[in-house]
mmCIF file of C-alpha atoms and ligand atoms in Angstrom:
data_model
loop_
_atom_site.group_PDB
_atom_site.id
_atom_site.type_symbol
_atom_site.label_atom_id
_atom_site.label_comp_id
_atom_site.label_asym_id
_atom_site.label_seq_id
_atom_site.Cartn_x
_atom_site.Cartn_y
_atom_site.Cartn_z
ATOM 1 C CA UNK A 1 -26.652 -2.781 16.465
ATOM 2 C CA UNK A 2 -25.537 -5.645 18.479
ATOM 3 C CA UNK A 3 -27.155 -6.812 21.930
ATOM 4 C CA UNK A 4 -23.354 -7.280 23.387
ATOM 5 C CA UNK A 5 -23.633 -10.026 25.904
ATOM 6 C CA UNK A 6 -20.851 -10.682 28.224
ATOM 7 C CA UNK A 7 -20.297 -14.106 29.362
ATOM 8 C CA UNK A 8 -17.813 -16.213 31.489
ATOM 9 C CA UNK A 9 -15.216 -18.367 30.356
ATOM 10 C CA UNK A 10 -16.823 -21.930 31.498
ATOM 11 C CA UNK A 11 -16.529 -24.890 28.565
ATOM 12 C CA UNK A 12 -20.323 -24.250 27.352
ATOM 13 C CA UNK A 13 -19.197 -20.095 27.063
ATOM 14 C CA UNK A 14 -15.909 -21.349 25.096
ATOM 15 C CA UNK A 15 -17.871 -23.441 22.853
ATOM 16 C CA UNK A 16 -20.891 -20.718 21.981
ATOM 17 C CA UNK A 17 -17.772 -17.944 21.268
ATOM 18 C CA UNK A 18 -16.721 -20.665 18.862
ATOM 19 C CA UNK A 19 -19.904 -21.455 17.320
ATOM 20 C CA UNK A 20 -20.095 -17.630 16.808
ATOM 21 C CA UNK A 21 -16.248 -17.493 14.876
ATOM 22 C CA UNK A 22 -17.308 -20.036 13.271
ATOM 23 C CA UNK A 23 -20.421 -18.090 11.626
ATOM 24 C CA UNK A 24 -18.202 -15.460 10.308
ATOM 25 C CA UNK A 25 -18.842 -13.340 13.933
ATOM 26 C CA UNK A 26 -16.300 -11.229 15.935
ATOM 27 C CA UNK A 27 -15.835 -12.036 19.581
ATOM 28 C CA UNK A 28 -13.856 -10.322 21.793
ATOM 29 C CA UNK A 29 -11.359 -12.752 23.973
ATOM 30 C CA UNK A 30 -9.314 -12.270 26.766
ATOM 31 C CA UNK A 31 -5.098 -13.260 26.329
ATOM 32 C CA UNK A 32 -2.438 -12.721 28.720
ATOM 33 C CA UNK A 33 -1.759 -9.480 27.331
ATOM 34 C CA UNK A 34 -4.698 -7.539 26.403
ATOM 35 C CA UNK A 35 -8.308 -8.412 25.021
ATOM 36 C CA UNK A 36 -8.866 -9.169 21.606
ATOM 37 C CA UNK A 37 -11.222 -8.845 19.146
ATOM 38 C CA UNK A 38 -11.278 -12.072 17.224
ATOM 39 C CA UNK A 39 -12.237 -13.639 13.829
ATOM 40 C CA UNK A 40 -11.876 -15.889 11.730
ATOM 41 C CA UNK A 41 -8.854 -15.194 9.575
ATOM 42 C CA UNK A 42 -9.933 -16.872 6.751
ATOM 43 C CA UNK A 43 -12.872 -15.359 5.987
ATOM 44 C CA UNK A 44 -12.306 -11.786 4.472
ATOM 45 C CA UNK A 45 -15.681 -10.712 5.784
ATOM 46 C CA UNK A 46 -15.637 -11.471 9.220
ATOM 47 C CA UNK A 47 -12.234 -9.883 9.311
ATOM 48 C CA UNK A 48 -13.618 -6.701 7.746
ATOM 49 C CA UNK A 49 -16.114 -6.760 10.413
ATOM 50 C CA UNK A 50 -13.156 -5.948 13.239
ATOM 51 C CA UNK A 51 -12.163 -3.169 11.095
ATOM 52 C CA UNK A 52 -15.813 -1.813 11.264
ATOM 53 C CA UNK A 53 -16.177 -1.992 14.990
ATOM 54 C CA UNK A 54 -12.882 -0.650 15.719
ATOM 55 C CA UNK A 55 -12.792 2.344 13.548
ATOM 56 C CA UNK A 56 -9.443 0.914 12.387
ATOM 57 C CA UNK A 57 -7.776 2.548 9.534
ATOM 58 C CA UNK A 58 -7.250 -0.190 7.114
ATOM 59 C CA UNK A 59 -3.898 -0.001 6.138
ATOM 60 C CA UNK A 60 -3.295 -1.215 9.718
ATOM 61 C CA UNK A 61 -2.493 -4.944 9.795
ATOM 62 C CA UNK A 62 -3.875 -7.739 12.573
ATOM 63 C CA UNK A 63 -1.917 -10.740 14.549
ATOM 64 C CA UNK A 64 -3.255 -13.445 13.274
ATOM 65 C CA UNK A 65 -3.544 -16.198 17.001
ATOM 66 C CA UNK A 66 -2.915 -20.180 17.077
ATOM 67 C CA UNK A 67 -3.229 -22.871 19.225
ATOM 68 C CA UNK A 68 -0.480 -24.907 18.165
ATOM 69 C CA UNK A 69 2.428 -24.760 15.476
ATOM 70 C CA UNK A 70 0.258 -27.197 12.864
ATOM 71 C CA UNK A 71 -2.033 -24.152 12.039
ATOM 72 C CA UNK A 72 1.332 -22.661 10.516
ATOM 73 C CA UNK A 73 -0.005 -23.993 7.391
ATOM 74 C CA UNK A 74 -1.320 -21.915 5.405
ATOM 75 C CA UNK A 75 -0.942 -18.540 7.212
ATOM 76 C CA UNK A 76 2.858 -18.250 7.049
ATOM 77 C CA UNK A 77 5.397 -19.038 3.450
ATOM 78 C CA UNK A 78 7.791 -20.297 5.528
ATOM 79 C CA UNK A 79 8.334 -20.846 9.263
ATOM 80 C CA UNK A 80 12.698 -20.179 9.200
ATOM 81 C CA UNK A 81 14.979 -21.400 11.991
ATOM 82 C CA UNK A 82 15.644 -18.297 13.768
ATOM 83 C CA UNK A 83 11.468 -18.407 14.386
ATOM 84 C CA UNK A 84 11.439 -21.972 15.507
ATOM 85 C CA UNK A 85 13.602 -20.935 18.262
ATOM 86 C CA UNK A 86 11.678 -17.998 19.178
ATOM 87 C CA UNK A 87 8.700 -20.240 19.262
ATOM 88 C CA UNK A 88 10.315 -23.474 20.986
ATOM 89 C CA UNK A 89 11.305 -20.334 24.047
ATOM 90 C CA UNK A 90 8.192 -18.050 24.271
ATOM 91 C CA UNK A 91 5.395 -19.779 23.098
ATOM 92 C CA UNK A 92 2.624 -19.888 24.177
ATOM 93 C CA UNK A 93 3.396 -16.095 25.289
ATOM 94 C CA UNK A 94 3.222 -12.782 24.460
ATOM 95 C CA UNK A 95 5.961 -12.663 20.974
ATOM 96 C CA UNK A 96 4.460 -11.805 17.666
ATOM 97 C CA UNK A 97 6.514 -13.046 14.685
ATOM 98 C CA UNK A 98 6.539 -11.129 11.551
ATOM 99 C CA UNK A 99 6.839 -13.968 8.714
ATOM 100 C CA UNK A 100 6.356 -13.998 5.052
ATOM 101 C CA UNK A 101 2.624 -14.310 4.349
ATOM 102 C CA UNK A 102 1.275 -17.271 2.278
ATOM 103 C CA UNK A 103 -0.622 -16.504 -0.688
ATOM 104 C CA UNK A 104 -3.572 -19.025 1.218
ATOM 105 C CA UNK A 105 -4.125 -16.150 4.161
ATOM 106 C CA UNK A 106 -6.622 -13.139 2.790
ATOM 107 C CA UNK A 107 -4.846 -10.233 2.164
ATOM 108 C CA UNK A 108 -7.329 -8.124 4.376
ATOM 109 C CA UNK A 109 -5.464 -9.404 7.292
ATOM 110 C CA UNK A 110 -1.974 -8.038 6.771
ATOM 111 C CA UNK A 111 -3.566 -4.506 5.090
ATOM 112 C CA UNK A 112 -1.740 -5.777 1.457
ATOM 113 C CA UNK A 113 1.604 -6.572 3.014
ATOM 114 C CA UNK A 114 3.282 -9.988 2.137
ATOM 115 C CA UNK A 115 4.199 -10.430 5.752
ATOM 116 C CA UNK A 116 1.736 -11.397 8.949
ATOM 117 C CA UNK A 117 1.862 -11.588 12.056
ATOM 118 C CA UNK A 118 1.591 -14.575 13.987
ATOM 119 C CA UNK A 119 1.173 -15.083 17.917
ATOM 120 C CA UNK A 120 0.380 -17.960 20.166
ATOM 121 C CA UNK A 121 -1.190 -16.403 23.176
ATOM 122 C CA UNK A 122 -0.790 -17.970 26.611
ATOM 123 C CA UNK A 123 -3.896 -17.720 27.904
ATOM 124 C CA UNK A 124 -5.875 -21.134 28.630
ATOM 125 C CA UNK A 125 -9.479 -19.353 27.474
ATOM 126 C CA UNK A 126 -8.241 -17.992 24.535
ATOM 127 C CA UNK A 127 -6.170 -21.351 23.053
ATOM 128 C CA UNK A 128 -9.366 -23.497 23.928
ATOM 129 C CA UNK A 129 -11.535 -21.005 21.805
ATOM 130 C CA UNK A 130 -9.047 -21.079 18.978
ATOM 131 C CA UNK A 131 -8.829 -25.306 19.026
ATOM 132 C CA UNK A 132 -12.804 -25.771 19.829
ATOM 133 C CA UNK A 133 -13.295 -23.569 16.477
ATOM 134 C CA UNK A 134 -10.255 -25.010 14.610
ATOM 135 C CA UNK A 135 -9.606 -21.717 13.505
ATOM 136 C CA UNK A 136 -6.828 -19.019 13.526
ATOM 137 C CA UNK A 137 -7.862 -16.177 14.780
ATOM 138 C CA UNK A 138 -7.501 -12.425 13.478
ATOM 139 C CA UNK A 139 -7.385 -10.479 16.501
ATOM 140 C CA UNK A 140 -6.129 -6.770 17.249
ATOM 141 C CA UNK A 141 -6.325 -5.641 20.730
ATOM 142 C CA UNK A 142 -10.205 -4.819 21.402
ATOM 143 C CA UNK A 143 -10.359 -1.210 21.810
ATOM 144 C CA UNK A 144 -11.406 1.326 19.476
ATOM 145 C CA UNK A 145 -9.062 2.722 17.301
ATOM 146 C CA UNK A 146 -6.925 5.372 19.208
ATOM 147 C CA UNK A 147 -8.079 4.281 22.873
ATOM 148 C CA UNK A 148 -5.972 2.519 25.625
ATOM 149 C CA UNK A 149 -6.062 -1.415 25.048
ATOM 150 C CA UNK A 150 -8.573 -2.925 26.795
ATOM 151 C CA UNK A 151 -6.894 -4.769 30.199
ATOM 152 C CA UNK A 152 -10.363 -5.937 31.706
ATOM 153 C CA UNK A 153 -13.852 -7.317 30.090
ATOM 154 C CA UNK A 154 -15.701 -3.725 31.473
ATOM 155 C CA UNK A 155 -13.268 -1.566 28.819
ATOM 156 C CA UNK A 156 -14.151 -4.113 25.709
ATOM 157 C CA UNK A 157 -17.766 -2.887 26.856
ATOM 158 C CA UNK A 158 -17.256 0.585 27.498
ATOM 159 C CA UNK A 159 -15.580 1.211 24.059
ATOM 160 C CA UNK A 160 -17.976 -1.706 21.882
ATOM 161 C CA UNK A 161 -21.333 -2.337 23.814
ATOM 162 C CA UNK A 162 -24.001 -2.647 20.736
ATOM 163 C CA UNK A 163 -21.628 -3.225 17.913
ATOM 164 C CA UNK A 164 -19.902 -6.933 18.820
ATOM 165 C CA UNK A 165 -22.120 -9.738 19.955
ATOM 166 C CA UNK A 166 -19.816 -11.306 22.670
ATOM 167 C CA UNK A 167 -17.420 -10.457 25.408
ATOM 168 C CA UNK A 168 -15.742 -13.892 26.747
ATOM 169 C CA UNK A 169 -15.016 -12.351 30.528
ATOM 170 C CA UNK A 170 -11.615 -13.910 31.452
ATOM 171 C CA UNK A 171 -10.995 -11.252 34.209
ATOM 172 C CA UNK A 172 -7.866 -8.877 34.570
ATOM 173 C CA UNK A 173 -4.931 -9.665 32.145
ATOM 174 C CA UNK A 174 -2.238 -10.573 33.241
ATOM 175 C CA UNK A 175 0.933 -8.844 31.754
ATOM 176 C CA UNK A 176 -1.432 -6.082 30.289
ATOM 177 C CA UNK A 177 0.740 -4.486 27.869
ATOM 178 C CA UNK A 178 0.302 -6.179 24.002
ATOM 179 C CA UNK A 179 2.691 -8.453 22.945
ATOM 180 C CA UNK A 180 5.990 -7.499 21.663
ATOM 181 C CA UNK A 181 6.202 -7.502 17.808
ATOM 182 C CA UNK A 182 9.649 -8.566 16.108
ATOM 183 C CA UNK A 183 10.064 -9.034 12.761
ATOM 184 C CA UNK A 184 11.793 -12.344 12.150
ATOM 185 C CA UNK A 185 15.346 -12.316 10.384
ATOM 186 C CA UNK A 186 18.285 -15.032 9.510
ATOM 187 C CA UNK A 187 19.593 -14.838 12.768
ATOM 188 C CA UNK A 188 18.348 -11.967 14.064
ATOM 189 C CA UNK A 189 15.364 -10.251 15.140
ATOM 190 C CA UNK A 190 14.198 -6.445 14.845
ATOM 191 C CA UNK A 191 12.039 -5.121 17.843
ATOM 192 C CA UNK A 192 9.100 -3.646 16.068
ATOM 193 C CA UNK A 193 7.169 -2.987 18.868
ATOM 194 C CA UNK A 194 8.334 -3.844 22.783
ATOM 195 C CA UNK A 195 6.390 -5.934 25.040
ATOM 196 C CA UNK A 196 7.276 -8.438 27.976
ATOM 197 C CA UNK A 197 9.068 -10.942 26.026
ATOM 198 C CA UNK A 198 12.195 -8.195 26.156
ATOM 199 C CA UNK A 199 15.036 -7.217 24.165
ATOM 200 C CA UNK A 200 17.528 -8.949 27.039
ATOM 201 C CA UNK A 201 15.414 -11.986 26.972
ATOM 202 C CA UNK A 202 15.994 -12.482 23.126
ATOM 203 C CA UNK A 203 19.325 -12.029 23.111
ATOM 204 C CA UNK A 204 20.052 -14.761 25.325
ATOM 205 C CA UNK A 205 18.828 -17.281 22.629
ATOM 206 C CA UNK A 206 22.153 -16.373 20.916
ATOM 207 C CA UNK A 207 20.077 -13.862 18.458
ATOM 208 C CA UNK A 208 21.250 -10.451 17.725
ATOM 209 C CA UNK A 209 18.430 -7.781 18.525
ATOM 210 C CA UNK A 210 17.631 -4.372 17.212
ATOM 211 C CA UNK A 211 15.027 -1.874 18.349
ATOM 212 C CA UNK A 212 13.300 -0.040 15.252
ATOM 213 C CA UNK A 213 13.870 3.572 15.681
ATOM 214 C CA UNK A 214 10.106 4.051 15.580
ATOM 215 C CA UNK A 215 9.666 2.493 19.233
ATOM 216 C CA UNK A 216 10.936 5.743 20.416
ATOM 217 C CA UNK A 217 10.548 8.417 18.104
ATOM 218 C CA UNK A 218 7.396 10.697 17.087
ATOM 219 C CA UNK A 219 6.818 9.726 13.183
ATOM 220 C CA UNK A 220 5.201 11.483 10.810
ATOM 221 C CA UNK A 221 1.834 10.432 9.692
ATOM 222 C CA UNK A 222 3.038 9.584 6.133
ATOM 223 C CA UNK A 223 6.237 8.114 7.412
ATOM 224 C CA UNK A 224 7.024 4.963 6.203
ATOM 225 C CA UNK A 225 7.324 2.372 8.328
ATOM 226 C CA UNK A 226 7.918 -1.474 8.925
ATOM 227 C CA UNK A 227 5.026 -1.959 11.587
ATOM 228 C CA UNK A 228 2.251 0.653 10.289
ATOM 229 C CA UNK A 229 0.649 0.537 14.071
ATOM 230 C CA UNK A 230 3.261 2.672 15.349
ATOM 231 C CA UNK A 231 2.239 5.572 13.323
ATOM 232 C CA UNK A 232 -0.993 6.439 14.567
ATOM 233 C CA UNK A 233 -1.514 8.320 18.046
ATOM 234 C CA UNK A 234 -2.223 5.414 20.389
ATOM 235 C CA UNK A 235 -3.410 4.525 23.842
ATOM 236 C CA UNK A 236 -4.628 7.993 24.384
ATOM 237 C CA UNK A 237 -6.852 8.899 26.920
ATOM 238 C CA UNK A 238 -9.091 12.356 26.303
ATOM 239 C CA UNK A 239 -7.257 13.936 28.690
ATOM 240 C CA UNK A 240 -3.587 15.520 28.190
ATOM 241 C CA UNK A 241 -1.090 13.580 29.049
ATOM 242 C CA UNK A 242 2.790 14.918 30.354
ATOM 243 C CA UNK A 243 4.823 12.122 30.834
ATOM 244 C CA UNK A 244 7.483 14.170 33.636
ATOM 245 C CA UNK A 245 11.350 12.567 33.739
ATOM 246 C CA UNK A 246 12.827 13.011 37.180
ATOM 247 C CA UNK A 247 13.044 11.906 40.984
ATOM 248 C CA UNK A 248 9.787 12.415 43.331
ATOM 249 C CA UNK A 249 10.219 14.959 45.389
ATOM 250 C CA UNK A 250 11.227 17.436 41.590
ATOM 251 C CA UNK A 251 7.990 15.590 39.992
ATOM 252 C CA UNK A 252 5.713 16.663 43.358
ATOM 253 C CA UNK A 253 7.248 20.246 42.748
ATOM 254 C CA UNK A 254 6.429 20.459 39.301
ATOM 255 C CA UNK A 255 2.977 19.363 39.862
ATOM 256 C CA UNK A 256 2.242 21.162 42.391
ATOM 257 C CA UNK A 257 3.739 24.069 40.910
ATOM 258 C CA UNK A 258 1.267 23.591 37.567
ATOM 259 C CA UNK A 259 -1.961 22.201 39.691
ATOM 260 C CA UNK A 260 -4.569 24.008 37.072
ATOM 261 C CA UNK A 261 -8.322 22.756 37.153
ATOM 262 C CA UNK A 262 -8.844 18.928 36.358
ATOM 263 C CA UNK A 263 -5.309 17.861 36.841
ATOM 264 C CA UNK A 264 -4.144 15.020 38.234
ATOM 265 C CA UNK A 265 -1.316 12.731 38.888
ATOM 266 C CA UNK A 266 -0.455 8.919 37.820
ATOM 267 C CA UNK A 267 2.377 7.881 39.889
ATOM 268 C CA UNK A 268 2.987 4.579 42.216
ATOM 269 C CA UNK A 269 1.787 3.055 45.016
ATOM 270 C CA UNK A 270 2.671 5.105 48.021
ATOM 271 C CA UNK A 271 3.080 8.427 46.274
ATOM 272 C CA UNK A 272 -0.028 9.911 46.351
ATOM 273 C CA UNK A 273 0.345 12.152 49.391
ATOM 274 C CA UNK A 274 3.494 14.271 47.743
ATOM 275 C CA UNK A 275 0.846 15.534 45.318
ATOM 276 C CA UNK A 276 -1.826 18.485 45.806
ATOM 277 C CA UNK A 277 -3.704 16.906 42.688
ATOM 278 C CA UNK A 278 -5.771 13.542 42.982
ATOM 279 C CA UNK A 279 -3.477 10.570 42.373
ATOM 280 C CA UNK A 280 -4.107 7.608 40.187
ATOM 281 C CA UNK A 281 -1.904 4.874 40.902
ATOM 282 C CA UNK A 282 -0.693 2.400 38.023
ATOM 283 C CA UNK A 283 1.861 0.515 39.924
ATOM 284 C CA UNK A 284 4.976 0.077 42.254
ATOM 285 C CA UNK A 285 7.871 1.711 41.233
ATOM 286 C CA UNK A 286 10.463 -0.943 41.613
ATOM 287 C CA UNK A 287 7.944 -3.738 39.722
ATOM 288 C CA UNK A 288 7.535 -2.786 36.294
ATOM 289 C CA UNK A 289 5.179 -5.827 35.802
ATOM 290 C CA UNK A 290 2.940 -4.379 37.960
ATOM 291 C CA UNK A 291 2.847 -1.218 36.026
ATOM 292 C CA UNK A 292 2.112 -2.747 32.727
ATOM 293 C CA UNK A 293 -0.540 -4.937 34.073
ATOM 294 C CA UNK A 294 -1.570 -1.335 35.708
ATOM 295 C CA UNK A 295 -0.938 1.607 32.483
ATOM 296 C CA UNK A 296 -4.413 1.029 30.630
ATOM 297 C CA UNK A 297 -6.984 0.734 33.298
ATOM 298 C CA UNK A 298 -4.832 4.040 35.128
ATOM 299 C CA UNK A 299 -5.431 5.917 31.844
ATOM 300 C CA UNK A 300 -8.842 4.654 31.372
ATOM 301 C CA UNK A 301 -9.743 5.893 35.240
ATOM 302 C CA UNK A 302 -8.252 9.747 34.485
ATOM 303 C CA UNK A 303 -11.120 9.859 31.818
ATOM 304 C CA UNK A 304 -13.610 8.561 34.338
ATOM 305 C CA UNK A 305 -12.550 10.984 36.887
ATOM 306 C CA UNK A 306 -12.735 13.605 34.235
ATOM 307 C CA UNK A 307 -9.166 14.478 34.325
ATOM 308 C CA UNK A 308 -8.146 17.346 31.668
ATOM 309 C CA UNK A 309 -4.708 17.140 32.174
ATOM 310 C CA UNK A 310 -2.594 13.827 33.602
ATOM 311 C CA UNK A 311 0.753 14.750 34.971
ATOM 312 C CA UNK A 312 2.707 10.857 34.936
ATOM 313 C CA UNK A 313 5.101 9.900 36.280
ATOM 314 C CA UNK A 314 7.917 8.416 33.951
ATOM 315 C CA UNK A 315 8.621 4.250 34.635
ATOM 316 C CA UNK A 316 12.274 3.069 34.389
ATOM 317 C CA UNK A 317 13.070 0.984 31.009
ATOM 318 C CA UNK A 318 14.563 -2.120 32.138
ATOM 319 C CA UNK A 319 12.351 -5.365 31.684
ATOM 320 C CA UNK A 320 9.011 -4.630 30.610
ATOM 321 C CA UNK A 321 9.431 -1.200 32.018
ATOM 322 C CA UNK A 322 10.517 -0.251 28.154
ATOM 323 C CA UNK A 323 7.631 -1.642 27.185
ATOM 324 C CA UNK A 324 5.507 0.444 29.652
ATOM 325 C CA UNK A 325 7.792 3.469 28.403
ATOM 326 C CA UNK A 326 7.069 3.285 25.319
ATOM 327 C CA UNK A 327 2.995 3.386 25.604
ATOM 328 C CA UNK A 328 3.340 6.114 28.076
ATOM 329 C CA UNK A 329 5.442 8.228 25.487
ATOM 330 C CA UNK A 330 2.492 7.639 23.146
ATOM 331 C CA UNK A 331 -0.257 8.327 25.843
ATOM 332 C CA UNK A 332 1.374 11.726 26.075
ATOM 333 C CA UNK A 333 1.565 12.146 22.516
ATOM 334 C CA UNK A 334 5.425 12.651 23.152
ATOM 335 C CA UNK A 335 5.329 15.211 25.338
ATOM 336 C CA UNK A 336 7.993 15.083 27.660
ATOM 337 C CA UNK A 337 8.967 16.977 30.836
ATOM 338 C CA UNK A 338 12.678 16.692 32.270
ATOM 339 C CA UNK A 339 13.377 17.997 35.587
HETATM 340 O O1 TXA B 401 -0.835 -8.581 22.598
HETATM 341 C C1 TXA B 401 -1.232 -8.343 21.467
HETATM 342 O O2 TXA B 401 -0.469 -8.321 20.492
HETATM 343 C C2 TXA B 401 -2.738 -8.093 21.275
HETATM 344 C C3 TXA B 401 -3.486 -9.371 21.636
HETATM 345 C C4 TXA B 401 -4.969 -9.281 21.332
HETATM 346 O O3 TXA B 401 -2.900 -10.454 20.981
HETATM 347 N N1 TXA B 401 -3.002 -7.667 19.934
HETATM 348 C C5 TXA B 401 -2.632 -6.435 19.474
HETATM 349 O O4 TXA B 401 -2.974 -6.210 18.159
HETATM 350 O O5 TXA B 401 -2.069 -5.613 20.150
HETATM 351 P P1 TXA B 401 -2.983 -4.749 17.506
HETATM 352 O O6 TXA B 401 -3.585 -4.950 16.173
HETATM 353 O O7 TXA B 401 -3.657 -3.813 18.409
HETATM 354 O O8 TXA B 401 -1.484 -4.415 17.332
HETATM 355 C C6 TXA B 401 -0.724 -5.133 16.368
HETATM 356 C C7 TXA B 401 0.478 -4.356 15.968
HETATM 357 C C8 TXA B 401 0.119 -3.113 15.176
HETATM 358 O O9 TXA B 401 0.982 -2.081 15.570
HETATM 359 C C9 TXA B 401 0.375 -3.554 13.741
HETATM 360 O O10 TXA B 401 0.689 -2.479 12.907
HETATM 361 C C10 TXA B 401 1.536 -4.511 13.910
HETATM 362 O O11 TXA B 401 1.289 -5.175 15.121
HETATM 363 N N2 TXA B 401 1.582 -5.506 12.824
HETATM 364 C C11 TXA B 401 0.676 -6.469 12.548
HETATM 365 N N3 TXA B 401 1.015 -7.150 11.446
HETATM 366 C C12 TXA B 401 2.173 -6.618 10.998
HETATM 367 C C13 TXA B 401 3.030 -6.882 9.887
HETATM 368 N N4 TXA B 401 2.756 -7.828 8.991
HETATM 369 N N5 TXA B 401 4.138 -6.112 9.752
HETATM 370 C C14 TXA B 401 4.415 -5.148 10.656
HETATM 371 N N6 TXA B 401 3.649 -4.868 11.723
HETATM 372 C C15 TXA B 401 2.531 -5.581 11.898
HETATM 373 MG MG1 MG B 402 -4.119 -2.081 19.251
#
């Protein structure tokens, strides 16, 4: 057991979480997108210790983070010049590459694959920690296994008080959904998993994008797939989520209709009073950024409240919208409602 101490992000808290990496220790760091918890990824054993305090299955590979394209060496065979464009327009940002893994980078990190993933987040306390410990760091988002991704210091608590030994406190994230992971091709990329750096935005580098069919499809749990994340039930609150398809005034009728004990409703801003059910707002409807920097902590809340059931309401998919589709559809274990 761990004393978990939370702590700001001044220089002198940057430099301890360092000292700590540096020991072989996990610490959990805010990025833009969602917290992480870090380690060193060179050192097989304080890797293994995110898998401990995470309850992650270990097939399940992590991102390894950088602070600049020089640490390429040795985590990534070769760095090809469809990723150097990628890299030149979103980072720092929230794009994961899938690259062939060199033989240098411990095979605990990518779960036995030869590819890893590589991200350079753009988030001033987490590149500072990463350069003041010269290290790349391992780093899946810093929930345990299953839960919503932590969006705010207080969830990397709530879900890891007494078994990591630092919190770095950046506040709120900003974009709040995790990154979008494309596996790198001549030319092209394949959407893996979506994030804010979207599908439209790629494609107007000139690259041709596809959307793995596992984005939005149930899979089976032996299915096999190119990012092994997307097979396990994810972002789940306890409650039971319905994600419900269809204009406001046919998703206040529905709810209303099925108001049983310990329901309630996430929906946007200004929306609550068409419900008989407590509301739980997660953002406006027209500004799906505001919705993914919104989805976790909303889901987190319904299991505060004690919600049983969690009637949503469904986000459009343009921009990051897909992004916040595609978590919600998981939240709900795809269970869909269309009215
Ligand atoms: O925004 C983010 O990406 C956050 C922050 C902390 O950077 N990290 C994050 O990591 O979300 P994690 O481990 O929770 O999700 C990483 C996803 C998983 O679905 C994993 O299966 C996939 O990326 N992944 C990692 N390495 C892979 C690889 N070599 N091939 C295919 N998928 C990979
Ligand atoms: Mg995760």
């Amino acid at each position: 057991m761990y004393d978990t101490k939370v702590i700001p992000c001044t220089e002198g808290d940057i430099a301890t979480a360092a000292e700590f990496l540096k020991r072989g220790e996990v610490v959990a760091i805010p990025t833009e997108t969602v917290y992480g918890l870090a380690a060193n990824a060179l050192n097989t054993e304080a890797v293994s210790k995110i898998f401990k305090a995470k309850g992650r299955p270990q097939d399940n590979p992590l991102i390894v983070h950088i602070c600049g394209l020089k640490m390429l060496n040795g985590l990534v065979a070769s760095f090809p010049e469809t990723a150097q464009k990628l890299a030149a327009a979103f980072w720092p940002g929230p794009l994961t590459m899938i690259l062939p893994k060199s033989d240098k980078l411990p095979s605990v990190v990518s779960a036995g694959l030869d590819t890893v993933g590589i991200r350079m987040p753009n988030h001033r306390a987490a590149l500072e920690v990463i350069r003041k410990s010269g290290l790349p760091l391992a780093a899946p988002s810093a929930n345990v296994s299953g839960k919503p991704s932590p969006t705010r210091a207080e969830h990397v608590y709530e879900d890891l008080e007494g078994k990591i030994p630092l919190i770095l406190d950046g506040g709120p994230c900003e974009v709040g959904v995790e990154s979008t992971v494309a596996l790198v091709l001549p030319g092209s990329v394949r959407i893996l998993r979506p994030g804010a750096v979207t599908k439209e935005k790629i494609e107007e580098l000139g690259l041709k994008v596809e959307t793995d069919p596992a984005v939005g499809q149930e899979l089976a749990e032996d299915a096999e797939v190119l990012s092994p994340g997307m097979k396990y039930k994810h972002y789940a609150p306890k409650a039971d989520v319905i994600l419900v398809k269809g204009p406001l005034d046919k998703f206040a009728e529905y709810v209303n209709n099925n108001a049983v004990e310990g329901a309630f409703a996430l929906l946007f801003a200004g929306e609550k009073h068409v419900v008989s059910v407590p509301g739980i707002v997660y953002g406006s409807k027209d500004k799906p950024e505001t919705q993914a920097a919104g989805l976790f902590d909303a889901l987190r809340r319904a299991d505060q409240f004690g919600a049983k059931t969690v009637f949503a309401r469904s986000p459009d998919t343009a921009g990051v919208g897909s992004a916040v589709y595609n978590r919600m559809l998981r939240a709900a274990a795809f269970k869909v409602v269309e009215l």
